Amino acid sequence: MFNYNPGVGNILANPTLEQFRYCGLNTVRSLSAGFLTTARQNSSELYSRAEIELSSSSSLLLDSKVAYADRGEGGAGIKLVVHTPQGYKLILAKKLLIAITPKLDFLAPMDNTGLPEDASISNAAQDSEYNLPPLPGVYSFAPSRLPGLQMVTYTTPQSPKSFPLSNAMVKADIIRTVKRLQKQNPDKFGQTDPEFVDFRSHAPYTLQVSAEDIKVGFYEKLYALQGPRNTYWTGAAFRGEDSSLLWKYVEEIVVPQMLAGP
């Protein structure tokens, strides 16, 4: 689970429920039977096609942020003022589906009610339980599908902060780790200077709550957010970091609720 489920922080300190929410039966089956991917090994093509379809009906705003929201009660509908590169736009809708990570700092403009909130190298430590490495730190190095490029996964402990470390700090620590690996294994690794071809932060990733929060009904309260004030929710926090399960969740749970509402 540690090797195949990065980004969840210290798995020994997290509730078992949170671990299996992000490494469930579908993932276990895929590890043995193989993962479904696109024919051209290009997952971003899905988003490119979606962009084309949405843009054809002027239904897509890129590089835009919600500046103000009015999520009226009952059948009053939704009003959003969105800041775009072309200026402000007013969006009027009956229902709103939110897919961003539900962190309060991201949701500040949303008129909230104040509800509580393949060589593969795995990092290891000699003197820790199960040899798990200290965090924050490099999680693993794994080959990419592009020759000569390695994919590096870097993980921080779970934090109330949406971005616990800056990109510059993460990059610097990755470089230090690579140089240390080269120095300690000169017969296996060339003494070259690593270069970032691409860098992407997935923070905040894998939102979790404590066992105590789960006991007192956190998830019941979370799912009770579906519908009030004409607003519905999806995203990994509501199901798990699994796109196939998220699509099923939206199709089978969220959309029927949206269509059934007033």
Short mmCIF file of C-alpha atoms in Angstrom, two decimals:
data_model
loop_
_atom_site.label_atom_id
_atom_site.label_comp_id
_atom_site.label_asym_id
_atom_site.label_seq_id
_atom_site.Cartn_x
_atom_site.Cartn_y
_atom_site.Cartn_z
CA MET A 1 0.00 0.00 0.00
CA PHE A 2 2.87 2.38 0.80
CA ASN A 3 4.44 1.85 -2.65
CA TYR A 4 1.22 2.22 -4.64
CA ASN A 5 -0.61 4.91 -2.71
CA PRO A 6 1.65 7.98 -2.45
CA GLY A 7 0.52 11.34 -1.22
CA VAL A 8 -1.40 10.19 1.85
CA GLY A 9 1.16 11.23 4.46
CA ASN A 10 2.21 8.92 7.29
CA ILE A 11 0.10 5.81 6.65
CA LEU A 12 0.87 4.43 10.12
CA ALA A 13 -0.73 7.45 11.78
CA ASN A 14 -3.83 7.64 9.58
CA PRO A 15 -7.12 5.79 10.14
CA THR A 16 -7.42 2.52 8.21
CA LEU A 17 -10.65 3.79 6.65
CA GLU A 18 -8.79 6.71 5.07
CA GLN A 19 -6.19 4.35 3.58
CA PHE A 20 -8.74 2.04 1.99
CA ARG A 21 -10.76 4.98 0.72
CA TYR A 22 -7.83 5.76 -1.59
CA CYS A 23 -6.56 2.22 -2.20
CA GLY A 24 -9.73 0.21 -2.62
CA LEU A 25 -10.73 -2.98 -4.38
CA ASN A 26 -10.58 -1.46 -7.87
CA THR A 27 -6.97 -0.39 -7.34
CA VAL A 28 -5.97 -3.78 -5.94
CA ARG A 29 -7.55 -5.53 -8.93
CA SER A 30 -5.80 -3.18 -11.34
CA LEU A 31 -2.42 -3.94 -9.76
CA SER A 32 -2.83 -7.58 -10.78
CA ALA A 33 -4.85 -7.24 -13.99
CA GLY A 34 -3.44 -3.97 -15.31
CA PHE A 35 -4.69 -0.40 -15.38
CA LEU A 36 -6.93 1.00 -18.09
CA THR A 37 -5.24 3.80 -19.99
CA THR A 38 -5.62 5.62 -23.29
CA ALA A 39 -4.53 4.07 -26.58
CA ARG A 40 -1.84 6.70 -27.11
CA GLN A 41 -0.67 6.69 -23.47
CA ASN A 42 -1.81 10.28 -23.15
CA SER A 43 -4.32 10.84 -20.37
CA SER A 44 -4.35 14.58 -21.00
CA GLU A 45 -6.06 13.87 -24.33
CA LEU A 46 -9.30 13.31 -22.40
CA TYR A 47 -9.13 16.86 -21.12
CA SER A 48 -8.13 18.26 -24.51
CA ARG A 49 -11.17 16.65 -26.12
CA ALA A 50 -13.39 17.95 -23.32
CA GLU A 51 -11.93 21.43 -23.86
CA ILE A 52 -12.80 21.29 -27.56
CA GLU A 53 -16.37 20.18 -26.90
CA LEU A 54 -17.02 22.75 -24.18
CA SER A 55 -15.38 25.56 -26.14
CA SER A 56 -17.60 24.85 -29.15
CA SER A 57 -20.61 26.02 -27.14
CA SER A 58 -18.77 28.83 -25.29
CA SER A 59 -19.15 26.83 -22.07
CA LEU A 60 -15.55 26.94 -20.87
CA LEU A 61 -13.68 29.66 -18.97
CA LEU A 62 -9.93 29.08 -18.57
CA ASP A 63 -7.55 30.97 -16.25
CA SER A 64 -10.60 32.23 -14.39
CA LYS A 65 -11.60 32.55 -10.74
CA VAL A 66 -14.91 32.99 -8.98
CA ALA A 67 -14.91 36.47 -7.47
CA TYR A 68 -18.37 36.39 -5.93
CA ALA A 69 -21.10 33.79 -5.47
CA ASP A 70 -24.74 33.94 -4.45
CA ARG A 71 -26.04 30.46 -3.74
CA GLY A 72 -29.65 31.29 -3.00
CA GLU A 73 -31.90 29.17 -0.83
CA GLY A 74 -34.72 27.07 -2.28
CA GLY A 75 -35.34 27.70 -5.94
CA ALA A 76 -33.54 31.03 -6.13
CA GLY A 77 -30.77 29.54 -8.24
CA ILE A 78 -27.06 30.34 -8.52
CA LYS A 79 -25.28 33.56 -9.42
CA LEU A 80 -21.51 33.58 -9.99
CA VAL A 81 -19.31 36.52 -10.90
CA VAL A 82 -16.19 35.11 -12.55
CA HIS A 83 -12.98 37.03 -13.22
CA THR A 84 -11.63 35.97 -16.63
CA PRO A 85 -8.76 37.26 -18.81
CA GLN A 86 -11.45 39.08 -20.84
CA GLY A 87 -13.04 40.71 -17.79
CA TYR A 88 -15.84 39.81 -15.40
CA LYS A 89 -18.65 37.48 -16.48
CA LEU A 90 -21.96 36.76 -14.77
CA ILE A 91 -23.12 33.15 -14.72
CA LEU A 92 -26.74 32.31 -13.89
CA ALA A 93 -27.58 28.67 -13.20
CA LYS A 94 -30.17 26.50 -11.50
CA LYS A 95 -27.62 24.18 -9.88
CA LEU A 96 -23.89 24.30 -9.10
CA LEU A 97 -21.49 21.33 -9.14
CA ILE A 98 -18.17 21.97 -7.36
CA ALA A 99 -15.21 19.66 -8.15
CA ILE A 100 -12.28 21.53 -6.60
CA THR A 101 -10.69 20.34 -3.37
CA PRO A 102 -13.05 21.52 -0.60
CA LYS A 103 -10.57 23.58 1.43
CA LEU A 104 -11.85 26.74 3.05
CA ASP A 105 -9.17 28.96 1.50
CA PHE A 106 -10.19 27.77 -1.97
CA LEU A 107 -13.88 28.22 -1.21
CA ALA A 108 -13.62 31.73 0.21
CA PRO A 109 -15.62 33.37 -2.65
CA MET A 110 -18.33 30.71 -2.57
CA ASP A 111 -20.71 32.40 -0.11
CA ASN A 112 -20.08 29.73 2.52
CA THR A 113 -22.30 29.28 5.55
CA GLY A 114 -19.43 28.86 8.03
CA LEU A 115 -19.91 25.11 8.50
CA PRO A 116 -16.86 23.45 10.12
CA GLU A 117 -14.48 22.46 8.11
CA ASP A 118 10.27 1.19 -13.79
CA ALA A 119 14.74 1.11 -11.94
CA SER A 120 12.31 2.01 -9.27
CA ILE A 121 13.73 3.39 -6.05
CA SER A 122 11.62 3.61 -2.93
CA ASN A 123 12.84 5.78 -0.10
CA ALA A 124 13.42 3.89 3.15
CA ALA A 125 14.85 4.50 6.60
CA GLN A 126 16.94 2.01 8.56
CA ASP A 127 15.70 2.94 12.00
CA SER A 128 11.98 3.58 11.53
CA GLU A 129 8.94 1.36 11.86
CA TYR A 130 8.56 -0.72 8.69
CA ASN A 131 11.51 1.27 7.31
CA LEU A 132 9.19 4.05 6.19
CA PRO A 133 11.08 7.27 5.37
CA PRO A 134 10.65 10.50 7.32
CA LEU A 135 8.40 13.09 5.74
CA PRO A 136 8.50 15.52 4.06
CA GLY A 137 10.78 13.85 1.57
CA VAL A 138 11.15 11.97 -1.69
CA TYR A 139 8.74 9.06 -1.78
CA SER A 140 10.07 7.23 -4.80
CA PHE A 141 11.79 7.41 -8.16
CA ALA A 142 10.11 5.52 -10.99
CA PRO A 143 10.69 5.35 -14.72
CA SER A 144 8.39 7.32 -16.97
CA ARG A 145 7.21 6.15 -20.37
CA LEU A 146 9.65 8.60 -21.95
CA PRO A 147 13.24 7.36 -22.30
CA GLY A 148 15.74 9.08 -20.04
CA LEU A 149 13.16 10.61 -17.74
CA GLN A 150 12.34 9.60 -14.18
CA MET A 151 9.18 10.40 -12.30
CA VAL A 152 9.84 11.59 -8.76
CA THR A 153 7.10 11.57 -6.14
CA TYR A 154 7.53 13.85 -3.15
CA THR A 155 5.29 13.68 -0.11
CA THR A 156 4.63 15.78 2.96
CA PRO A 157 2.79 14.75 6.12
CA GLN A 158 -0.89 15.58 6.22
CA SER A 159 -1.30 19.24 7.11
CA PRO A 160 -4.14 21.70 7.68
CA LYS A 161 -2.33 23.95 5.20
CA SER A 162 -3.37 23.58 1.56
CA PHE A 163 0.25 24.08 0.46
CA PRO A 164 2.56 23.01 3.33
CA LEU A 165 5.74 23.55 1.28
CA SER A 166 6.55 25.88 -1.58
CA ASN A 167 7.46 24.43 -4.98
CA ALA A 168 10.96 25.87 -4.60
CA MET A 169 11.48 24.04 -1.29
CA VAL A 170 10.28 20.75 -2.77
CA LYS A 171 12.51 21.10 -5.83
CA ALA A 172 15.54 21.91 -3.69
CA ASP A 173 14.97 18.87 -1.47
CA ILE A 174 14.56 16.60 -4.50
CA ILE A 175 17.87 17.88 -5.91
CA ARG A 176 19.59 17.27 -2.57
CA THR A 177 18.21 13.73 -2.46
CA VAL A 178 19.37 12.96 -6.00
CA LYS A 179 22.87 14.32 -5.34
CA ARG A 180 23.09 12.32 -2.11
CA LEU A 181 22.01 9.19 -3.97
CA GLN A 182 24.66 9.81 -6.64
CA LYS A 183 27.40 10.43 -4.08
CA GLN A 184 26.64 7.31 -2.07
CA ASN A 185 26.31 5.08 -5.15
CA PRO A 186 28.94 6.27 -7.66
CA ASP A 187 29.09 2.84 -9.30
CA LYS A 188 25.36 2.87 -10.08
CA PHE A 189 24.49 6.49 -10.81
CA GLY A 190 26.24 8.99 -13.06
CA GLN A 191 27.37 12.23 -11.44
CA THR A 192 25.15 14.45 -13.56
CA ASP A 193 23.09 17.46 -12.53
CA PRO A 194 19.38 16.64 -12.40
CA GLU A 195 17.02 18.81 -14.39
CA PHE A 196 13.28 19.29 -14.01
CA VAL A 197 11.58 18.72 -17.35
CA ASP A 198 8.19 19.19 -15.73
CA PHE A 199 6.99 19.84 -12.19
CA ARG A 200 3.43 19.61 -10.93
CA SER A 201 2.09 20.00 -7.43
CA HIS A 202 -0.98 17.94 -6.52
CA ALA A 203 -1.42 19.71 -3.19
CA PRO A 204 -3.79 19.59 -1.46
CA TYR A 205 -4.04 15.84 -2.07
CA THR A 206 -5.96 13.13 -0.23
CA LEU A 207 -7.90 15.13 2.32
CA GLN A 208 -8.31 13.13 5.53
CA VAL A 209 -9.86 13.49 8.95
CA SER A 210 -9.03 11.90 12.28
CA ALA A 211 -10.57 8.73 13.67
CA GLU A 212 -12.32 10.88 16.28
CA ASP A 213 -13.93 13.00 13.56
CA ILE A 214 -15.14 9.86 11.77
CA LYS A 215 -16.65 8.51 15.00
CA VAL A 216 -18.74 11.63 15.56
CA GLY A 217 -20.19 11.55 12.06
CA PHE A 218 -17.91 13.67 9.89
CA TYR A 219 -18.81 11.84 6.69
CA GLU A 220 -22.53 11.95 7.43
CA LYS A 221 -22.20 15.72 7.76
CA LEU A 222 -20.06 15.94 4.61
CA TYR A 223 -22.59 14.09 2.45
CA ALA A 224 -25.39 16.17 3.96
CA LEU A 225 -23.90 19.11 2.02
CA GLN A 226 -25.39 17.68 -1.18
CA GLY A 227 -28.35 19.84 -2.15
CA PRO A 228 -28.71 22.68 0.39
CA ARG A 229 -28.62 26.11 -1.25
CA ASN A 230 -28.85 24.54 -4.72
CA THR A 231 -25.25 23.34 -4.47
CA TYR A 232 -23.80 19.88 -5.07
CA TRP A 233 -20.30 18.53 -4.62
CA THR A 234 -17.92 16.03 -6.14
CA GLY A 235 -14.18 15.42 -6.12
CA ALA A 236 -11.76 13.12 -4.35
CA ALA A 237 -12.73 14.33 -0.89
CA PHE A 238 -16.21 12.94 -1.46
CA ARG A 239 -15.18 9.55 -2.87
CA GLY A 240 -11.45 8.94 -3.32
CA GLU A 241 -8.48 9.69 -5.57
CA ASP A 242 -9.86 7.39 -8.29
CA SER A 243 -11.21 9.02 -11.45
CA SER A 244 -13.30 6.01 -12.52
CA LEU A 245 -15.06 5.89 -9.15
CA LEU A 246 -15.55 9.66 -9.24
CA TRP A 247 -17.27 9.50 -12.63
CA LYS A 248 -19.56 6.74 -11.33
CA TYR A 249 -20.25 8.75 -8.18
CA VAL A 250 -21.23 11.80 -10.23
CA GLU A 251 -23.31 9.79 -12.71
CA GLU A 252 -25.09 7.50 -10.24
CA ILE A 253 -25.34 9.66 -7.10
CA VAL A 254 -24.81 13.36 -7.70
CA VAL A 255 -26.53 13.95 -11.04
CA PRO A 256 -29.75 12.12 -10.03
CA GLN A 257 -29.89 14.29 -6.90
CA MET A 258 -29.40 17.44 -8.96
CA LEU A 259 -32.13 16.46 -11.43
CA ALA A 260 -34.53 15.49 -8.67
CA GLY A 261 -34.18 18.79 -6.83
CA PRO A 262 -36.56 21.73 -7.22
#
